[in-house]
Coordinates of C-alpha atoms in Angstrom, one line a residue:
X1 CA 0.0 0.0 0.0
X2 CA 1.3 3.2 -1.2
X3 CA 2.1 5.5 1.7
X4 CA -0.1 8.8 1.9
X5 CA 1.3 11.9 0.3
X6 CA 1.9 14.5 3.2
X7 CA -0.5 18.0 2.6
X8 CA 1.6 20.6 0.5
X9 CA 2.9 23.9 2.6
X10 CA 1.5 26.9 1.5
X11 CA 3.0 29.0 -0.1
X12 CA 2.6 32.6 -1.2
X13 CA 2.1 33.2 -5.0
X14 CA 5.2 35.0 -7.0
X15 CA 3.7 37.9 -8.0
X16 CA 1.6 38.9 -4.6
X17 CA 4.3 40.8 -2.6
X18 CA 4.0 44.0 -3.9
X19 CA 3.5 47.5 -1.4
X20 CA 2.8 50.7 -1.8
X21 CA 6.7 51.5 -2.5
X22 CA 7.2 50.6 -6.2
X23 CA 11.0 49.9 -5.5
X24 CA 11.3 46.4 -7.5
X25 CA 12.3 43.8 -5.1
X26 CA 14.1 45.7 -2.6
X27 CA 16.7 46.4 -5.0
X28 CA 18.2 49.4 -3.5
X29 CA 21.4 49.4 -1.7
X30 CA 25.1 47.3 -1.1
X31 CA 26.0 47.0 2.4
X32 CA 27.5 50.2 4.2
X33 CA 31.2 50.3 3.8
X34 CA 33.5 51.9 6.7
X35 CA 34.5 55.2 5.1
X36 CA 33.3 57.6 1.9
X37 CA 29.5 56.8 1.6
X38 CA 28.6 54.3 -1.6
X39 CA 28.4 56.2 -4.8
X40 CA 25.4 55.2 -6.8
X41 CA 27.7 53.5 -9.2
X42 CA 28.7 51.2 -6.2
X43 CA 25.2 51.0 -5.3
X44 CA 24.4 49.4 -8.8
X45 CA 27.4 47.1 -9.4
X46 CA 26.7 45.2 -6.1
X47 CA 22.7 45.1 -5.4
X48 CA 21.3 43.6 -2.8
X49 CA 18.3 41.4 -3.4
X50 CA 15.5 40.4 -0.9
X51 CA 14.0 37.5 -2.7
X52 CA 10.9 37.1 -3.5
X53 CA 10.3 33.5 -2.0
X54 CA 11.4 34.9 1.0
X55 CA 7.9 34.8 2.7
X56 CA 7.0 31.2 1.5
X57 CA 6.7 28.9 4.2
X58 CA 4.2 31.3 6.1
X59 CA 1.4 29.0 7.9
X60 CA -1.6 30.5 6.2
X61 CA -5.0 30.2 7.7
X62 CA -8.0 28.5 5.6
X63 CA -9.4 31.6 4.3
X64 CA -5.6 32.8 3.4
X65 CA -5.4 29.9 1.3
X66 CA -8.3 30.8 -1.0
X67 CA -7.1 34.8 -1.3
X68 CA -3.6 36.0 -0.7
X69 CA -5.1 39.3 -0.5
X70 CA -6.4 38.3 3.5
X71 CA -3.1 38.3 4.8
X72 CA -3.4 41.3 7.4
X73 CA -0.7 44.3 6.1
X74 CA 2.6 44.5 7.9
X75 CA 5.4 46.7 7.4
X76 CA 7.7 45.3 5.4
X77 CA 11.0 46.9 5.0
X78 CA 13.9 47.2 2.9
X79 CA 17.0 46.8 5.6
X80 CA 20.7 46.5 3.7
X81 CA 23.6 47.6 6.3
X82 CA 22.3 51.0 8.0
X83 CA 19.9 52.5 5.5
X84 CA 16.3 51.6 5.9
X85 CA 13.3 52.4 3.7
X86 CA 9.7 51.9 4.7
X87 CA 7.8 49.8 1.9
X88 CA 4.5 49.4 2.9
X89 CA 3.7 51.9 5.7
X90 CA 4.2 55.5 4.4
X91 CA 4.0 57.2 7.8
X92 CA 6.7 55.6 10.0
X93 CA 6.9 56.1 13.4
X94 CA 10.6 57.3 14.1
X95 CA 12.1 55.2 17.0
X96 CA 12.2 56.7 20.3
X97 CA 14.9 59.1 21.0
X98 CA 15.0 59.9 16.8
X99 CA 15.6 63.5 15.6
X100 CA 13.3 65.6 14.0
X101 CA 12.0 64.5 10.6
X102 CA 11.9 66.5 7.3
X103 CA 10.2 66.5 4.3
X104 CA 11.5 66.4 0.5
X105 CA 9.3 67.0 -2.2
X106 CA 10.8 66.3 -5.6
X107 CA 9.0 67.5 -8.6
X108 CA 10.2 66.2 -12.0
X109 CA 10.5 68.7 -14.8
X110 CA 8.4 66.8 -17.3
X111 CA 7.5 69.4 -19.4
X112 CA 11.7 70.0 -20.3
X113 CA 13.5 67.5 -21.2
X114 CA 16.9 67.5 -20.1
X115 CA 18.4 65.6 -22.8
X116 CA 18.0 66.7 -26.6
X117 CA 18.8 62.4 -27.3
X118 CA 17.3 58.9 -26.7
X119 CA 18.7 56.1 -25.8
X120 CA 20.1 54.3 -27.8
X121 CA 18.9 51.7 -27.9
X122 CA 15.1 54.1 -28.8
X123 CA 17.1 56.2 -31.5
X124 CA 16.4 55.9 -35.1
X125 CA 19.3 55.6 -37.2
X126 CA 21.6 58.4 -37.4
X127 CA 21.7 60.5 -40.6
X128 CA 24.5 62.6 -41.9
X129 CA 22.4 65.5 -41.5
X130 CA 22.3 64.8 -37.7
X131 CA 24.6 67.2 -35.3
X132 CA 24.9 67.5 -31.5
X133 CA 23.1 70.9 -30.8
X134 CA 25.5 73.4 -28.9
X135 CA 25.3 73.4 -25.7
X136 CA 23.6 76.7 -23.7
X137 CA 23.6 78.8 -20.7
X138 CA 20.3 80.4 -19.8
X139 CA 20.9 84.3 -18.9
X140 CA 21.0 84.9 -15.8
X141 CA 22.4 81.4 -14.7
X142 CA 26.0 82.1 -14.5
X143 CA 28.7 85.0 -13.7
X144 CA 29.7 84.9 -17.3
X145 CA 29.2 82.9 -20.5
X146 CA 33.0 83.7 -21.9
X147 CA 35.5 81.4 -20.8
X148 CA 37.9 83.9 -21.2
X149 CA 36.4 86.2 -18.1
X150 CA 36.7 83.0 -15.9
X151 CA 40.0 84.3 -13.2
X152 CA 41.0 80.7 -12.7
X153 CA 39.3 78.1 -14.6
X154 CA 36.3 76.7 -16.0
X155 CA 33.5 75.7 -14.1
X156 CA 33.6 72.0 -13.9
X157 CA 30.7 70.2 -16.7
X158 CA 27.2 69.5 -16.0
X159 CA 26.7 66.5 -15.0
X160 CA 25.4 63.6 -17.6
X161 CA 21.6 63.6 -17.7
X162 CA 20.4 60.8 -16.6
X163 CA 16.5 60.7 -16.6
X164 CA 16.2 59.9 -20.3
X165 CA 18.3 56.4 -19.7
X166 CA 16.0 55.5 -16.5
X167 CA 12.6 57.0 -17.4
X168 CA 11.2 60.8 -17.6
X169 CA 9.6 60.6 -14.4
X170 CA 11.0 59.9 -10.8
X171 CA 12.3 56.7 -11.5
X172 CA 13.5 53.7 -9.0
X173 CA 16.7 54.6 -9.5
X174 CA 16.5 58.4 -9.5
X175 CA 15.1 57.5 -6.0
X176 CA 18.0 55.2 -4.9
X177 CA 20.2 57.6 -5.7
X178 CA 18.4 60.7 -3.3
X179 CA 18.5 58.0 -0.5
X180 CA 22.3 57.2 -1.1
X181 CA 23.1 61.2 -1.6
X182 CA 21.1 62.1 1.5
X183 CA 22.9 59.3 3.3
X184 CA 26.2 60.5 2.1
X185 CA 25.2 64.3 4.0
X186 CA 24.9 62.0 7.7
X187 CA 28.9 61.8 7.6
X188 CA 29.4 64.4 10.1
X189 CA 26.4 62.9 12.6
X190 CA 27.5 61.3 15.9
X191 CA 27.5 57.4 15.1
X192 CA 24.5 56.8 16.3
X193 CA 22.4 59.1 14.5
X194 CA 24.0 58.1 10.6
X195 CA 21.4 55.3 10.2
X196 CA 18.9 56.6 7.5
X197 CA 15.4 56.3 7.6
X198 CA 13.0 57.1 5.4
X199 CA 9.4 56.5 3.5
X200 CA 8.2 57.6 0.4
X201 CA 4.7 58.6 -1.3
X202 CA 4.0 59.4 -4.5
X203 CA 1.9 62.2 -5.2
X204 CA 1.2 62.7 -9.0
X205 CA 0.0 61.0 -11.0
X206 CA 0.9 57.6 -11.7
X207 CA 2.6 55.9 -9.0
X208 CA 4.5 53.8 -11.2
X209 CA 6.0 56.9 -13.4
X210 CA 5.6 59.7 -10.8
X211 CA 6.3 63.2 -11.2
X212 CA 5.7 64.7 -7.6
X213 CA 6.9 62.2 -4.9
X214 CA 7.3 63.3 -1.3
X215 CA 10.3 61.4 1.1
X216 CA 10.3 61.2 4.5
X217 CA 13.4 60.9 6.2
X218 CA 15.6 61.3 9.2
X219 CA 18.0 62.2 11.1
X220 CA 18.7 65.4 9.6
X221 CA 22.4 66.2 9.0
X222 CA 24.4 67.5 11.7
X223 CA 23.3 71.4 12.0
X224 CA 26.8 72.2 12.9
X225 CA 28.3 70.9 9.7
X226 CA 25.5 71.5 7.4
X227 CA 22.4 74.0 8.7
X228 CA 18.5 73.2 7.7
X229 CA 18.4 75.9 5.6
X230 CA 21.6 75.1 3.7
X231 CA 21.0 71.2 3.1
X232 CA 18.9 72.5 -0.2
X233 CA 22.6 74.5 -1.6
X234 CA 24.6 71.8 -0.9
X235 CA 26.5 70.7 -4.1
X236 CA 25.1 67.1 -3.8
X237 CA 21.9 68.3 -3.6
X238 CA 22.3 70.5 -6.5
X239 CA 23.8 68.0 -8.6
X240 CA 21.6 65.7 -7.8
X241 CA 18.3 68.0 -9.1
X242 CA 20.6 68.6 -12.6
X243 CA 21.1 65.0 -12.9
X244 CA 17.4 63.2 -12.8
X245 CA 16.0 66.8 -14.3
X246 CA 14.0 67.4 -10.5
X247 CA 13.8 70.4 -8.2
X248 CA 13.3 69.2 -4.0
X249 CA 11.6 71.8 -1.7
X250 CA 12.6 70.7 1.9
X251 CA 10.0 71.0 4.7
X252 CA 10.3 70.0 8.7
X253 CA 8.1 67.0 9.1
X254 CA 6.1 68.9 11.3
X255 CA 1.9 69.6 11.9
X256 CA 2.3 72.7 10.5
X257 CA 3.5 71.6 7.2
X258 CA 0.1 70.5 6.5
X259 CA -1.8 72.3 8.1
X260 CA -1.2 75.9 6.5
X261 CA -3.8 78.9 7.4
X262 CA -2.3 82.0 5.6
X263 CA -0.6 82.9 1.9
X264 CA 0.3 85.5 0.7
X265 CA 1.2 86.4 -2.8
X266 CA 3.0 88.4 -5.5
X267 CA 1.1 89.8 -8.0
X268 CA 3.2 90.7 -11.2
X269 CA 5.3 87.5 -12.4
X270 CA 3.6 85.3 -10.0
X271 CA -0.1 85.9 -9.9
X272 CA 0.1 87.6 -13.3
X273 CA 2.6 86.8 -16.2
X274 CA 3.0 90.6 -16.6
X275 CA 5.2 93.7 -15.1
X276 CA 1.8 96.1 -14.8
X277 CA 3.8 99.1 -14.4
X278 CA 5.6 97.9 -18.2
X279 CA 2.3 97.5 -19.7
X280 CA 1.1 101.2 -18.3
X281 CA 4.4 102.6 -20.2
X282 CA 3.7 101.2 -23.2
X283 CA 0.9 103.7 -23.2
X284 CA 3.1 106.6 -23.6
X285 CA 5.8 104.6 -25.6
X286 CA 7.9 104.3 -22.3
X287 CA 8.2 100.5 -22.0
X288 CA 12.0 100.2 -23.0
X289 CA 12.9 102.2 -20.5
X290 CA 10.8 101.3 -17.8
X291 CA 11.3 97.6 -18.1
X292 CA 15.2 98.6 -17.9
X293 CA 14.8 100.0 -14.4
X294 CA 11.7 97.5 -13.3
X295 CA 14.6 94.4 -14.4
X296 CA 16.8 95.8 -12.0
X297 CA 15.0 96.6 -9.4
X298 CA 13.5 93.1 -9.5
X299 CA 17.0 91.9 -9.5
X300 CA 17.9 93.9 -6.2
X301 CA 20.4 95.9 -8.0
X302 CA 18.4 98.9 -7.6
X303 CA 16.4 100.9 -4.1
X304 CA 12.9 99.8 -5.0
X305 CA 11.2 102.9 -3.6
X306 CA 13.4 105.1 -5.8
X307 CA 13.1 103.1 -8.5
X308 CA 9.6 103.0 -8.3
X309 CA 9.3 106.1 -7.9
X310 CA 12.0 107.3 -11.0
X311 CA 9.2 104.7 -12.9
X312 CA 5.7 106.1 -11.8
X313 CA 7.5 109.8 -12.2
X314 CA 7.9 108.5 -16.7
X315 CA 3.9 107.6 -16.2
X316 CA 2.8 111.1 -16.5
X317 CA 0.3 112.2 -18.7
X318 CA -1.1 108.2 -19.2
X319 CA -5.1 108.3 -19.2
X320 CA -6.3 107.9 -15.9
X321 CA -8.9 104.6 -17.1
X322 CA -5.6 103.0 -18.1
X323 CA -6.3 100.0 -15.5
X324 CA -9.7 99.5 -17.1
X325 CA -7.4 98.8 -20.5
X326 CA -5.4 96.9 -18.9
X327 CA -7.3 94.2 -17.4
X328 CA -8.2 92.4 -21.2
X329 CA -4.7 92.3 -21.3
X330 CA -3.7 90.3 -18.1
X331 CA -2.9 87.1 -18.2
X332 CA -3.5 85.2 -15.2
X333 CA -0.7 82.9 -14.6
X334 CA -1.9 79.2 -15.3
X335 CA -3.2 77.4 -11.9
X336 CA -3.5 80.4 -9.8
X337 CA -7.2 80.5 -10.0
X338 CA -7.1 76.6 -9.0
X339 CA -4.7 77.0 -6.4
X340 CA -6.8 80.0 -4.7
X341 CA -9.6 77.6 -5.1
X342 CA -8.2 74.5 -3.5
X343 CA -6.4 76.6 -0.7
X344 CA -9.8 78.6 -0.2
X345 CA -11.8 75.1 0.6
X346 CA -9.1 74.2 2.9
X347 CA -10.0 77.2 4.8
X348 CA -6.8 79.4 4.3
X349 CA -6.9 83.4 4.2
X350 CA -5.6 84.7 0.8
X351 CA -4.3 88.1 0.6
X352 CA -1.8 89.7 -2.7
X353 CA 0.9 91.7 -1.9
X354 CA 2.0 93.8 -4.6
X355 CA 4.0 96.4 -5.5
X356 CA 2.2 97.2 -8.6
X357 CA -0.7 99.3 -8.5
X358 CA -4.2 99.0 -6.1
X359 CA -6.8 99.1 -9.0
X360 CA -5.4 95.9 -10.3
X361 CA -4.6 93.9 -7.4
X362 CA -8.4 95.1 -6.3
X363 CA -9.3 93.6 -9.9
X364 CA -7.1 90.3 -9.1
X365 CA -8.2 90.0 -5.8
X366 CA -11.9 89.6 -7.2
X367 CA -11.5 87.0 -10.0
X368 CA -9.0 85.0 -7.5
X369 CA -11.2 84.7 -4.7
X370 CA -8.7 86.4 -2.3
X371 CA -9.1 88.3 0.8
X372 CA -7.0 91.0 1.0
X373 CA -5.5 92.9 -1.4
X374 CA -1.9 95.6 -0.7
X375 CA -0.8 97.5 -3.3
X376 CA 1.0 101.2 -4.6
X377 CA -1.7 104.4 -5.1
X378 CA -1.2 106.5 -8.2
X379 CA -2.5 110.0 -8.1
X380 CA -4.8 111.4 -11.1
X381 CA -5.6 114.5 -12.2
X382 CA -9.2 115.2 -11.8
X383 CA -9.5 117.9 -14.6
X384 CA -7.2 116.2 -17.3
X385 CA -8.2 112.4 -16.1
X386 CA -4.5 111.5 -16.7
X387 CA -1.8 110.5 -14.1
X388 CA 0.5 112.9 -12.7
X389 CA 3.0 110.2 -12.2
X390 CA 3.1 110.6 -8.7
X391 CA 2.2 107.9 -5.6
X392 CA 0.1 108.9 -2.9
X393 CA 1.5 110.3 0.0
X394 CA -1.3 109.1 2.0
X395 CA -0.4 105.6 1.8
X396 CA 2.5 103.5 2.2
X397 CA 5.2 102.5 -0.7
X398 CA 4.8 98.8 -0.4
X399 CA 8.5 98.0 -1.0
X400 CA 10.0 94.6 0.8
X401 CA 9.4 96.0 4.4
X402 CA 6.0 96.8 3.7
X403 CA 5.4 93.6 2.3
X404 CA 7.0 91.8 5.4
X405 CA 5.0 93.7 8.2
X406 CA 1.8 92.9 6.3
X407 CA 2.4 89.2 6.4
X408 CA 3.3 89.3 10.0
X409 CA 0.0 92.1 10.8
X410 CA -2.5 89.5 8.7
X411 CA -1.0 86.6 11.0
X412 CA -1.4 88.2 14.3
X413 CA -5.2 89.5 13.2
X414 CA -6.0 86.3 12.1
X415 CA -4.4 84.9 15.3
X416 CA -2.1 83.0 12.9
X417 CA 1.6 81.4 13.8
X418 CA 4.1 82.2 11.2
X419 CA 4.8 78.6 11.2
X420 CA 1.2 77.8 9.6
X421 CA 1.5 80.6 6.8
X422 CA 2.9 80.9 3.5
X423 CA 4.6 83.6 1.0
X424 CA 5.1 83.2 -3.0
X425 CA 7.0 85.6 -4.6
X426 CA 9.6 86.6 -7.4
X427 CA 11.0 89.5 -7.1
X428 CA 14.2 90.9 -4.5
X429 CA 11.1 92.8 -2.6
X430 CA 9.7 89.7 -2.2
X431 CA 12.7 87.9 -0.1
X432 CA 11.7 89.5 3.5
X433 CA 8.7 88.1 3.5
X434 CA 9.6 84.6 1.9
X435 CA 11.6 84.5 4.8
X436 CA 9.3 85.4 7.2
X437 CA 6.7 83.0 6.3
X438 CA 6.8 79.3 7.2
X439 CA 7.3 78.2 4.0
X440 CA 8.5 81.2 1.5
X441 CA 8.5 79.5 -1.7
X442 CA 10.5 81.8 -4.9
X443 CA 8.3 81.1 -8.0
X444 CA 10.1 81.1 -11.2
X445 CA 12.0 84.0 -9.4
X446 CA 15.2 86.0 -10.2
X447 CA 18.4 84.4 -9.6
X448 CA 19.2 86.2 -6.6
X449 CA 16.2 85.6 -4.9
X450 CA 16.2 81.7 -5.1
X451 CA 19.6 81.9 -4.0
X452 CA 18.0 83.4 -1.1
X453 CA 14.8 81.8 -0.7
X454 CA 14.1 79.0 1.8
X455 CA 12.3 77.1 -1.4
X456 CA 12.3 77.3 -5.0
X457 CA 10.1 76.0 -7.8
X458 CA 10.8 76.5 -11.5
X459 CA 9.4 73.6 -13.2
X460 CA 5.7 73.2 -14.7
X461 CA 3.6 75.2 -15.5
X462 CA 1.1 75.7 -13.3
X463 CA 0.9 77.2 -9.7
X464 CA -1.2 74.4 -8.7
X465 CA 1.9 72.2 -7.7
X466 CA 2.4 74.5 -5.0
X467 CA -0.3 72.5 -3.2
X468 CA 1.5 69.5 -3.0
X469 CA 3.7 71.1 -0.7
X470 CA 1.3 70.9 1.8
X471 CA 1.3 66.7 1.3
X472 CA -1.8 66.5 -0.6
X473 CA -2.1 63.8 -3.6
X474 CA -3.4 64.2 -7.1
X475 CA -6.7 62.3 -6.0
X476 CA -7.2 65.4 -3.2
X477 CA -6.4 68.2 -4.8
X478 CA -8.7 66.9 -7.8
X479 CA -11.3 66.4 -4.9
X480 CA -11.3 70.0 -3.9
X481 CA -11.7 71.0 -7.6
X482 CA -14.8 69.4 -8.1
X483 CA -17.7 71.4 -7.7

């Protein structure tokens, strides 16, 4: 008689361990090595693997056995020699005794590539006709574009885009290598705080090919070697955003971060894709050398009261109704009307902050849905109905000051922390209050103020992104949209 065949183990099928992390396998990092942190090229030469049978001799209750899917969630991890990344639960609980923290919010420039080629393994054939396009340097990006004004030497080469080998979104890898450059900042932390932790969600749209994705991490890097504030400037950091074609914003993990009450906006260049007081000149045929003086001002290479003033003072003689003109003109910078809507049904105050001219920002303030509205007064001349190309006396010159005690008088009214508010700006007047604000965010701003700026964002096109700074996903923000 044929002994009996003993009941099979179950097993887990192949495919079924997936997470909310889409980091393949656990493929992410090569054991920590005493010394220099692991470059990314180490990383990839020497993956470690968690394979995928590695759950398969779980005991599986009866109703497991007929559904995979009723095994209860745990939180699976990714642990290779020090660095740790949260797969499944994407709100760790740091251990007790764990730093602060933070926040990074990577937005991938989708809308530029970064690299005129394919790979090649996507290109067509080349054609004699083909040529490499010369490289360029956008104005305003660099001290000079002739190598013959550089003192020393030439600035060492961009580095080699990589985005268009690994995908044009925020790939696995362009992810593996944040965590490895993040982990490379820890080397100056006290040995017991250079063991990284993090999580990861992705905010837009796909979660396979992401372009928004927001990592939480800690422990911070050792304020004494590299500040909060400077961990965005570091070179790493920097090469790292040129590299995978991505900009990071960098927040403290903390309630306040989500839980914003107060922004406050630019108007011209932010709000509006115009310089008001440019348009006005045009008028009397002005423009060219008003837009000279607005550039630099903008620029903080000029006093902005004087040079406001030295502009308004050109202005005289321009038909008093010229705002009325103006408004068919204006072009509302795309997503500002959805981002006042979304930040409106989370219950936020809205005010702009301008130092343009009160008839418009009145105007804005109305199609916007915002609050409050700050601006310059012009005087007119009653009998003639033109400007004398003067401001009002009777009312302050809203220059950078101006714009700063504002934010901090609309807090305290409101019974507002600073922590919970928020400034957007572009311009050198704009930089007091960037700073003031919690998070003071320089939008498609001047060079000199995001050099200055706690945050920057130049890529998209729309101002709704700025919401996911808060830590909402595509699915919310489209949520709040829907009427």
């Amino acid at each position: 008689m044929a002994s009996p065949i003993p009941p099979r183990k179950p097993s887990l099928a192949k495919d079924s361990l997936t997470g909310s992390s889409y980091l393949d396998d656990h493929l992410e990092y090569k054991a920590r090595q005493t010394g220099p942190s692991p470059s990314i090229d180490g990383i990839l030469e020497q993956p470690a693997r968690v394979p995928r049978n590695a759950m398969s001799n779980l005991s599986l209750s009866s109703a497991s056995r007929r559904s995979v899917s009723a095994i209860p969630p745990s939180p699976i991890i990714s642990q290779e020699s020090g660095t740790v990344h949260t797969i499944s639960h994407t709100n760790c609980i740091p251990e007790p005794g764990d730093p602060a923290r933070l926040v990074a919010t990577i937005f991938y420039n989708s809308s530029v590539p970064r690299h005129p080629h394919l790979h090649p393994d996507q290109s067509p054939p080349a054609k004699p006709t083909d040529f490499i396009p010369a490289p360029e340097i956008a104005e305003g990006s660099a001290p000079t574009t002739s190598i013959q004004e550089y003192p020393l030497e030439p600035p060492a080469p961009e580095p080699e885009p990589l985005d268009h080998l690994y995908g044009a979104y925020i790939s696995q890898l362009c992810l593996t290598h944040f965590l490895s450059t993040l982990d490379s900042l820890l080397i100056h932390n006290e040995p017991e705080e250079r063991r990284l932790t993090s999580s990861h969600r992705c905010l837009c749209p796909d979660p396979f090919k992401p372009r928004v994705m927001e990592v939480t991490f800690t422990p911070p890097p050792n304020p004494q070697y590299l500040p909060f504030d400077l961990i965005p400037k570091h070179e790493s950091i920097y090469k790292f955003e040129r590299e995978w074609n991505c900009e990071i914003i960098l927040q403290a993990n903390t309630v306040y971060r989500r839980h914003k009450r107060l922004c406050v906006f630019d108007m011209d260049s932010t709000l509006i894709q115009q310089e008001v007081i440019d348009e006005i000149a045009a008028f009397v045929g002005v423009k060219k050398e008003v837009a000279a003086i607005t550039e630099r001002a903008m620029n903080g290479e000029l006093d902005f009261a004087a040079s406001l003033k030295a502009r308004v003072s050109l202005l005289k003689g321009v038909p008093a109704d010229v705002f009325e003109r103006l408004k068919p003109k204006i072009v509302i910078t795309p997503g500002a009307k959805e981002l006042c809507k979304c930040l409106k049904r989370l219950g936020f105050t809205l005010a702009v902050l301008s130092g343009g001219f009160q008839p418009l920002a009145d105007w804005l303030a109305g199609e916007l849905g915002l609050d409050h509205a700050f601006a310059n007064h012009l005087v007119s001349d009653d009998k003639t109905s033109t400007l004398t190309g003067e401001l009002d006396a009777a009312y302050p010159i809203v220059d950078s000051a101006h714009k700063q005690a504002l934010l901090i008088s609309l807090a305290k009214e409101k019974k507002i922390p600073l922590a919970q508010t928020m400034a957007v700006g572009d311009g050198a007047n704009d930089i007091p209050m960037l700073k003031t604000a919690g998070l003071g965010v320089a939008w498609k701003a001047k060079s000199k103020v995001q050099m200055e700026a706690p945050a920057r964002l130049n890529i998209g096109e729309s101002m709704l992104d700025l919401v996911y700074l808060l830590g909402l996903t595509k699915e919310e923000i489209d949520q709040l949209l829907s009427d």
